Short mmCIF file of N, CA and C in Angstrom, two decimals:
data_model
loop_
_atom_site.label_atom_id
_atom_site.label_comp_id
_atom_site.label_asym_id
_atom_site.label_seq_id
_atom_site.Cartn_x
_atom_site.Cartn_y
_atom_site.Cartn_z
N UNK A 109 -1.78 29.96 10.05
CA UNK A 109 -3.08 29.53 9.53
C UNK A 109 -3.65 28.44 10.42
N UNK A 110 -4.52 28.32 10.68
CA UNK A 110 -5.50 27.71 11.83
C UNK A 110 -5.93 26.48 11.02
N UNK A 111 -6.10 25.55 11.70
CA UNK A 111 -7.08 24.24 11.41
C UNK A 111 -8.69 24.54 11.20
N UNK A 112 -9.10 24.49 9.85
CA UNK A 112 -10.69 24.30 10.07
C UNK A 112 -11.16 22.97 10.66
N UNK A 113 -12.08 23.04 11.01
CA UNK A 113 -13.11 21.73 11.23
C UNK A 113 -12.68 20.66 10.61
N UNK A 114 -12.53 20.97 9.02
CA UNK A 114 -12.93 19.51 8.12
C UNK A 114 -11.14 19.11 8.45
N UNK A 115 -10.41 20.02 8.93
CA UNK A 115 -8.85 19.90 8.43
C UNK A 115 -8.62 18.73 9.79
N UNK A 116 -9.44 19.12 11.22
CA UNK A 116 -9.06 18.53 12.22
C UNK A 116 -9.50 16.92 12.43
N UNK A 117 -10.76 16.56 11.67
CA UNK A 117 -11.23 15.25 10.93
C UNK A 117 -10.13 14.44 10.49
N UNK A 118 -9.29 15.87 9.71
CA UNK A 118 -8.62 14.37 8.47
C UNK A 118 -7.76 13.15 8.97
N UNK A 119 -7.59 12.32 8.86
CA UNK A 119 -6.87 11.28 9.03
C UNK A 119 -5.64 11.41 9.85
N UNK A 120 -5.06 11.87 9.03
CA UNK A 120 -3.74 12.44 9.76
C UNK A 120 -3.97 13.36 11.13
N UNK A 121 -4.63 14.03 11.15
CA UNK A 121 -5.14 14.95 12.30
C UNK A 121 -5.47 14.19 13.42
N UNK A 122 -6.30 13.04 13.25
CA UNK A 122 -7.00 12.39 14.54
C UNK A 122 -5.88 11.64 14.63
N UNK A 123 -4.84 10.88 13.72
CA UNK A 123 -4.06 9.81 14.57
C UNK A 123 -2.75 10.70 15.57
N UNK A 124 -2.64 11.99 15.05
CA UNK A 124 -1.38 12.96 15.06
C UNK A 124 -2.22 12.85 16.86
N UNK A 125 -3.52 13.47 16.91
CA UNK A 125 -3.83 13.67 18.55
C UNK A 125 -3.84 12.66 18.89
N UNK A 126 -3.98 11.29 18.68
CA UNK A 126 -3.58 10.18 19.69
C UNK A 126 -2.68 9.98 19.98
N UNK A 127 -1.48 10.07 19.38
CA UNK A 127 -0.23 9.95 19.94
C UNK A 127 -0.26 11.12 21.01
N UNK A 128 -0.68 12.07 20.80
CA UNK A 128 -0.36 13.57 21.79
C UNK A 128 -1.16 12.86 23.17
N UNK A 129 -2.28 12.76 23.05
CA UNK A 129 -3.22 11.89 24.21
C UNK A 129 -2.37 11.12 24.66
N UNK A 130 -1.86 10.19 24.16
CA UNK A 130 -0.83 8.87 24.47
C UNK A 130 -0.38 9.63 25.25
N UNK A 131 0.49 10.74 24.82
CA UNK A 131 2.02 10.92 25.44
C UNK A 131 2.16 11.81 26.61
N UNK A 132 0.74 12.37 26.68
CA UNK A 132 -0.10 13.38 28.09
C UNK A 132 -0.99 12.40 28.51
N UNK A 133 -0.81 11.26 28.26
CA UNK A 133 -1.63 10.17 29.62
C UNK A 133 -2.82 10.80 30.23
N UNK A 134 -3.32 11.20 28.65
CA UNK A 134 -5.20 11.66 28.67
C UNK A 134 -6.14 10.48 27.93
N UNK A 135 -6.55 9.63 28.96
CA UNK A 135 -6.80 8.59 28.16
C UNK A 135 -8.20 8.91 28.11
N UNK A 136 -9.09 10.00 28.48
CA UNK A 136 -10.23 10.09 27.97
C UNK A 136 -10.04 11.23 26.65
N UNK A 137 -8.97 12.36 26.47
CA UNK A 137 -8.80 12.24 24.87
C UNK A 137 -8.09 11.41 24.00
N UNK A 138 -7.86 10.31 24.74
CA UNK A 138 -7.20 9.22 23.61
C UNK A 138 -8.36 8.38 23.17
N UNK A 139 -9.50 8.46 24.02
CA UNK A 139 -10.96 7.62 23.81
C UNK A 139 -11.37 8.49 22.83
N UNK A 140 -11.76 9.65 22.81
CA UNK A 140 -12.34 10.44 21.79
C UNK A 140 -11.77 10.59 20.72
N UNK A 141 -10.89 9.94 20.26
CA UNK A 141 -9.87 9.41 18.73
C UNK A 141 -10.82 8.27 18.31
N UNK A 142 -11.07 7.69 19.03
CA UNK A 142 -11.87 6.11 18.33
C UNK A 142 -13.27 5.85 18.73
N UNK A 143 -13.34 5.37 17.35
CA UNK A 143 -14.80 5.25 17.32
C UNK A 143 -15.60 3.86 18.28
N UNK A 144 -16.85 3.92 18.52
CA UNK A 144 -17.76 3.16 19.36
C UNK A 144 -16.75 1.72 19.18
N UNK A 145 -17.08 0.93 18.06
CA UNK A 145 -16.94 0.02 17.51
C UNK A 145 -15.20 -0.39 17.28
N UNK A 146 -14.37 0.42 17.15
CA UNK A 146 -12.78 0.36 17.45
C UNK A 146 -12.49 -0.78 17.27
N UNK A 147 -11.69 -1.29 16.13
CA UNK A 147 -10.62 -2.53 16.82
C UNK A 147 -9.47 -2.08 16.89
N UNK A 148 -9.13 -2.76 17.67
CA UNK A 148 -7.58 -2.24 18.09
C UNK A 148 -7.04 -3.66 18.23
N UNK A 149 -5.81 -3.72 17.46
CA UNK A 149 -4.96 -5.51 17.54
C UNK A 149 -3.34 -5.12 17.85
N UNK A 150 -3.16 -5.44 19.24
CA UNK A 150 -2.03 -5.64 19.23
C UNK A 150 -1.07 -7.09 18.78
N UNK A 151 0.24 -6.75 18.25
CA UNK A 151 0.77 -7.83 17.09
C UNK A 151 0.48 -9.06 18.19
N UNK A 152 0.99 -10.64 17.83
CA UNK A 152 0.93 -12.00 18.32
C UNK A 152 2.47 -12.08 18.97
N UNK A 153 2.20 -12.04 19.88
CA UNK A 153 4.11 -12.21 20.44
C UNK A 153 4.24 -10.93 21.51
N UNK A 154 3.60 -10.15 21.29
CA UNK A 154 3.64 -8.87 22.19
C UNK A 154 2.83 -9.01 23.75
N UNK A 155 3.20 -8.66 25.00
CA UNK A 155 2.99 -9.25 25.72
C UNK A 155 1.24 -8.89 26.10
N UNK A 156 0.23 -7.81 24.99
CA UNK A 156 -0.88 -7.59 25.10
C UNK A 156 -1.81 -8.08 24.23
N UNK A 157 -1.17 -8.97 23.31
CA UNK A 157 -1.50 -9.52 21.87
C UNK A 157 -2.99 -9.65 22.12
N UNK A 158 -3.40 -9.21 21.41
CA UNK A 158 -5.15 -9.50 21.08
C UNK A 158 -5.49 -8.57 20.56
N UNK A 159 -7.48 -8.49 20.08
CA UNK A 159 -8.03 -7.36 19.35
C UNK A 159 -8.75 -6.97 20.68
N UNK A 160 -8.74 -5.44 20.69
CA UNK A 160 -9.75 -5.01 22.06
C UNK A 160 -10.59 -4.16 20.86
N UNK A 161 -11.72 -3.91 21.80
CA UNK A 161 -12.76 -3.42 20.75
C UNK A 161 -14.02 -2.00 22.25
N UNK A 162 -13.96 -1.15 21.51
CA UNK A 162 -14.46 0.17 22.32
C UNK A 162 -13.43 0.92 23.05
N UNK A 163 -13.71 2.10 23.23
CA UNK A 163 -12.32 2.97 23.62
C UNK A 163 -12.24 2.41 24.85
N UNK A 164 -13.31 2.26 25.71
CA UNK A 164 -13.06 1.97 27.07
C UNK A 164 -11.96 0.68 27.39
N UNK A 165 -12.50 0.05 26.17
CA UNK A 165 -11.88 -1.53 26.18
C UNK A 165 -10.36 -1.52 25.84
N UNK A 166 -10.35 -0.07 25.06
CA UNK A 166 -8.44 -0.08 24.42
C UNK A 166 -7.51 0.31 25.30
N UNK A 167 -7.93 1.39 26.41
CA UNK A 167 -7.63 2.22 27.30
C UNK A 167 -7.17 1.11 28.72
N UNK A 168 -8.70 0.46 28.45
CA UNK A 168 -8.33 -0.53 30.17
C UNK A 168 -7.38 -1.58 29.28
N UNK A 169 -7.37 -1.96 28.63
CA UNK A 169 -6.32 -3.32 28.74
C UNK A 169 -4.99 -3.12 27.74
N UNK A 170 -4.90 -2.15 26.93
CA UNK A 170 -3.61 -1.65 26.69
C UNK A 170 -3.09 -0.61 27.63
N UNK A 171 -3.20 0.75 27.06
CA UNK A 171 -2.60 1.70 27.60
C UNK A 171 -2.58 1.67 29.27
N UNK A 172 -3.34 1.11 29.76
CA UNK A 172 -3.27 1.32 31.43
C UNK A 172 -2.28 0.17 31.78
N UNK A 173 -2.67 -1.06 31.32
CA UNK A 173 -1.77 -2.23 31.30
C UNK A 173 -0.23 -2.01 31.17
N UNK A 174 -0.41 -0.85 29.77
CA UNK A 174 0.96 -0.94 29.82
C UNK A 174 2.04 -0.01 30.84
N UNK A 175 1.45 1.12 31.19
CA UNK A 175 1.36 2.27 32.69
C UNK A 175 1.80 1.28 33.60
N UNK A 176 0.84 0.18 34.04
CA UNK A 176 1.25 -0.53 34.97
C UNK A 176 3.01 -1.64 34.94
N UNK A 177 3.07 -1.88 33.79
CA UNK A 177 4.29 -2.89 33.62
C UNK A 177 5.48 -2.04 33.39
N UNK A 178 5.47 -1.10 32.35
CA UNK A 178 6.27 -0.22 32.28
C UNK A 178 6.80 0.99 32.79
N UNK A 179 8.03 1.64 32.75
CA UNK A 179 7.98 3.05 33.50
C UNK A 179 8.17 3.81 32.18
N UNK A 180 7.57 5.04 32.09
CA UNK A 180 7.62 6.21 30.88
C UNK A 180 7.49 5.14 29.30
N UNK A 181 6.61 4.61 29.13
CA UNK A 181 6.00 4.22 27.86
C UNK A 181 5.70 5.20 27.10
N UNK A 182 5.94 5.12 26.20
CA UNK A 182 6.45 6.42 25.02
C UNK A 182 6.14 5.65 23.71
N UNK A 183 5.40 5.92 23.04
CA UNK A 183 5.53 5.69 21.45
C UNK A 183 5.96 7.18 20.31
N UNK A 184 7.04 7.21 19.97
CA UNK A 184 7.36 8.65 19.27
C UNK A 184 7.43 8.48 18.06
N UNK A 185 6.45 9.14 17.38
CA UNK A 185 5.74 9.39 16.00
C UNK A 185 6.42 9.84 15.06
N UNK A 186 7.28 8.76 13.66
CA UNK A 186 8.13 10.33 13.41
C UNK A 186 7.92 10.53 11.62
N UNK A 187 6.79 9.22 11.46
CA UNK A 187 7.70 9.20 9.96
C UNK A 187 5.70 8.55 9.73
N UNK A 188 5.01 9.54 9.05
CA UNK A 188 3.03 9.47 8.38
C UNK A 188 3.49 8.91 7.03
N UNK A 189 2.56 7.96 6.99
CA UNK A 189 2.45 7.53 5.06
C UNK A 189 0.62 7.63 4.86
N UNK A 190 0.24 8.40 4.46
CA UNK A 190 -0.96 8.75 4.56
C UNK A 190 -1.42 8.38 3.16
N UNK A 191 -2.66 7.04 3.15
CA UNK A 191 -3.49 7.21 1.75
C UNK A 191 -4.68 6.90 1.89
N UNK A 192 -5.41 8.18 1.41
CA UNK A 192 -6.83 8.05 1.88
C UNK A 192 -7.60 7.62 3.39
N UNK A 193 -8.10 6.92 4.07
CA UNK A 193 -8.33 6.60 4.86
C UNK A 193 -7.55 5.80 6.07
N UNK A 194 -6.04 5.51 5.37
CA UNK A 194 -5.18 4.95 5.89
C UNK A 194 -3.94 5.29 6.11
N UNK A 195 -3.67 5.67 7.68
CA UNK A 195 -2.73 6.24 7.87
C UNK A 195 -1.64 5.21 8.75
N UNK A 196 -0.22 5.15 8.19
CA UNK A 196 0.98 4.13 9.03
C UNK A 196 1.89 5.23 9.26
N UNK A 197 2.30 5.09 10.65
CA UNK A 197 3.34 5.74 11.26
C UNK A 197 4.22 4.92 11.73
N UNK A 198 5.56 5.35 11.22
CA UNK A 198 6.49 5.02 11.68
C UNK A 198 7.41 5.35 13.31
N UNK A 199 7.20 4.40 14.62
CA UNK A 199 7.28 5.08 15.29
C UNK A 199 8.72 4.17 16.27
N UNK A 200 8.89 4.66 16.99
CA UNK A 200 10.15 3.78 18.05
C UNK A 200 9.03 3.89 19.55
N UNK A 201 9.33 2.61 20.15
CA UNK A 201 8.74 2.62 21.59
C UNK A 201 10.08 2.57 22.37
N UNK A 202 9.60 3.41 23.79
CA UNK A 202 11.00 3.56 24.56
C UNK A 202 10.35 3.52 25.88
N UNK A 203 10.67 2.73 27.13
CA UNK A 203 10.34 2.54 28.34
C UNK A 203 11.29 1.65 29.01
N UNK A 204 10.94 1.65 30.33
CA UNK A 204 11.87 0.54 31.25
C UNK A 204 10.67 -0.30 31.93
N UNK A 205 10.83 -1.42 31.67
CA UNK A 205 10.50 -2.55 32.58
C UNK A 205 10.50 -2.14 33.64
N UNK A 206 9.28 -2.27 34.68
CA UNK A 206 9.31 -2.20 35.85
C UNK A 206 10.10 -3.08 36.89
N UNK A 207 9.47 -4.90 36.39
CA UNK A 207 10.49 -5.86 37.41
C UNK A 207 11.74 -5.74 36.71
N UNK A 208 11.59 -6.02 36.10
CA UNK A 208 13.62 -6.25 35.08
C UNK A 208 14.57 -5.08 35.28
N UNK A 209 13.95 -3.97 35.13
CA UNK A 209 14.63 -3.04 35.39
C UNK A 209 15.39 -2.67 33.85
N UNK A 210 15.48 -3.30 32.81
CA UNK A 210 15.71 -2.87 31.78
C UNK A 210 15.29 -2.26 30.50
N UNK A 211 15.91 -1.25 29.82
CA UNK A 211 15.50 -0.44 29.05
C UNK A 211 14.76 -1.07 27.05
N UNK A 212 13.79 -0.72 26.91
CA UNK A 212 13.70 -0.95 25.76
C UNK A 212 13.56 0.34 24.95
N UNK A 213 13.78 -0.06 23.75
CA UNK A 213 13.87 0.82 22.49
C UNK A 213 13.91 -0.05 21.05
N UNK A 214 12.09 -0.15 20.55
CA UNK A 214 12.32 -0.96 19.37
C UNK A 214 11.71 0.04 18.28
N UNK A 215 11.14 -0.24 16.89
CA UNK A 215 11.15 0.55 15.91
C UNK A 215 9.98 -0.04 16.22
N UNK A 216 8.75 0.41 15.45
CA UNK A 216 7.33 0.00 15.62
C UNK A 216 6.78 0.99 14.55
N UNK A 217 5.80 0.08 13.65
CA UNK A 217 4.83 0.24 12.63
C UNK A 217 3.69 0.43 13.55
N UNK A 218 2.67 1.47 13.07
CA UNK A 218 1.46 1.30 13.14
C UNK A 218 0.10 1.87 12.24
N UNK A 219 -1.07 0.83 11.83
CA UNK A 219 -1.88 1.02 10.87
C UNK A 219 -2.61 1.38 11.30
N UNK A 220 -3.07 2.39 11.18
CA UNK A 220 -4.69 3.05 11.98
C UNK A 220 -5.70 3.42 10.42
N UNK A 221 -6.74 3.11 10.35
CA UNK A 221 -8.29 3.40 9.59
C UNK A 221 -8.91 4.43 10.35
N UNK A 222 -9.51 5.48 9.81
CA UNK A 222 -9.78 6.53 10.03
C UNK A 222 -10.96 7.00 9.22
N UNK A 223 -12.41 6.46 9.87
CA UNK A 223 -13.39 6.96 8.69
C UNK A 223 -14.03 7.91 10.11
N UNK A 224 -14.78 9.23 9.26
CA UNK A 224 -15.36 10.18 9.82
C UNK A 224 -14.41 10.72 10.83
N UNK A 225 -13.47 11.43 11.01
CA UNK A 225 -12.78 11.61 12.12
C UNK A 225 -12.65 10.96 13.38
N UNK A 226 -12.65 9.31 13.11
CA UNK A 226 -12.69 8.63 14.36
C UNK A 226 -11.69 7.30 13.66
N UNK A 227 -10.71 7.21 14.64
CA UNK A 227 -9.26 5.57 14.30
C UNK A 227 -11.15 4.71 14.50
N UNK A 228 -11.07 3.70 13.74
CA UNK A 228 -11.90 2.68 13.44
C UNK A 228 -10.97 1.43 13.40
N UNK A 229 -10.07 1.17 12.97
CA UNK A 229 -8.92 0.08 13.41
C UNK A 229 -7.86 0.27 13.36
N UNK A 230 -6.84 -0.53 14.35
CA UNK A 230 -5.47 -0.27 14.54
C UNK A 230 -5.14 -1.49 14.15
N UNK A 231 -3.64 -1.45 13.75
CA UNK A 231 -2.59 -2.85 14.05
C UNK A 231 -1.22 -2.66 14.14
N UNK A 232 -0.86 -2.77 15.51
CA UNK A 232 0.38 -3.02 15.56
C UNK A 232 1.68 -3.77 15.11
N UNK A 233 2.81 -3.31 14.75
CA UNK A 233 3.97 -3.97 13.94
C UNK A 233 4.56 -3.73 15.26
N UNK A 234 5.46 -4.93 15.37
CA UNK A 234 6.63 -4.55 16.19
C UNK A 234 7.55 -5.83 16.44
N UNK A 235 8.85 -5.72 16.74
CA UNK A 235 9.72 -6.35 17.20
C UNK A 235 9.65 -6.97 18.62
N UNK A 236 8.64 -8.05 18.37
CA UNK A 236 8.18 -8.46 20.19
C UNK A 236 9.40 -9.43 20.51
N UNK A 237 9.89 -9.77 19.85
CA UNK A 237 11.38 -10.35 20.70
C UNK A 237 12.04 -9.30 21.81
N UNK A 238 12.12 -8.13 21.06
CA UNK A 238 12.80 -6.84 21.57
C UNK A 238 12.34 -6.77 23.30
N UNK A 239 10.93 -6.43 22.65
CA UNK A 239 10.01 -6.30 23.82
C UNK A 239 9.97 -7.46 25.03
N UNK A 240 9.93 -8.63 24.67
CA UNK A 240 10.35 -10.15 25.75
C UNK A 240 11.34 -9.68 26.30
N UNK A 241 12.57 -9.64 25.39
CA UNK A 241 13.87 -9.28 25.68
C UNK A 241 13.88 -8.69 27.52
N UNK A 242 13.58 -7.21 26.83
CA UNK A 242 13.26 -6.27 27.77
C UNK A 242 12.43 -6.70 29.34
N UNK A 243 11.30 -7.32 29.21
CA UNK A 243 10.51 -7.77 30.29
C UNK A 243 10.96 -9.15 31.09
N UNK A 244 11.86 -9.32 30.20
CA UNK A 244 12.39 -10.89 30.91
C UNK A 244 14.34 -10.39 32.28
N UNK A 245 13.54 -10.49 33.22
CA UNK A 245 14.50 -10.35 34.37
C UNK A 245 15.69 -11.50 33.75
N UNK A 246 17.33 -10.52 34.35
CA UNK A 246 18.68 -11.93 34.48
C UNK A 246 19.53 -11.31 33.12
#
C-alpha cells in the first residue's frame, strides 16, 4: 500500500525523511523537511550549541560543520513517540573525531514540531560529556 499525499505530510513521515536526507548527505532534501522560519537548538555543552534558524542556516552550521569535524556522522533513528504535532526519536550518534582519532557512540533524544508537513522546531538531547570526551585528543 502506497503513501498518499496527506500520509507523506504527517509528522512522522517528514521527520522519518530527515534522518534518510541526514544519512544520504542530501542536504538540499534535508532543507525541504523544514520550514522558512525553522528553529533548530542544538543542546548547551555540545560542541554546536545554539538555535540556527532557516534551512540554509541549519545545513551551513550544523550538518556541514559537523561533515567537517567528524568522520561518518550518523544519527540512527530507532525508537518514534509521536503526539500530534510532536514527534521524539530516540536515536544513538556514532562517528570518529577527525583530530582525536576517537570513536563516539552516545544515546541522543530528539524533539522535532511538525506543522503542515514542514520540522518547524528541533531540540536536541544528548550526552555532551560523551561527545567532549570523544573530540578531546590524549
Amino acid at each position: 500500500m502506497g503513501l498518499n499525499h496527506a500520509d507523506e505530510n504527517a509528522p512522522v513521515a517528514v521527520v522519518r525523511r530527515q534522518y534518510l536526507a541526514s544519512a544520504a548527505g542530501d542536504l538540499e532534501a534535508l532543507r525541504a523537511t523544514m520550514a522558512p522560519d525553522v528553529e533548530w537548538t542544538e543542546m548547551a555543552g555540545f560542541p554546536l550549541a545554539g538555535t540556527y534558524r532557516t534551512p540554509a542556516g541549519v545545513t551551513g552550521n550544523v550538518m556541514e560543520k559537523l561533515a567537517q569535524d567528524w568522520e561518518g556522522w550518523a544519527a540512527h533513528d530507532d525508537t518514534y513517540v509521536v503526539d500530534g504535532e510532536n514527534v521524539v526519536v530516540l536515536a544513538r550518534y556514532t562517528a570518529t573525531h577527525r583530530q582525536s582519532g576517537k570513536p563516539l557512540n552516545a544515546r541522543v533524544a530528539h524533539h522535532f514540531t511538525v506543522r503542515g508537513g514542514l520540522i518547524v522546531r528541533f531540540e536536541q538531547f544528548v550526552d555532551t560529556a560523551l561527545v567532549r570526551d570523544a573530540a578531546t585528543a590524549g
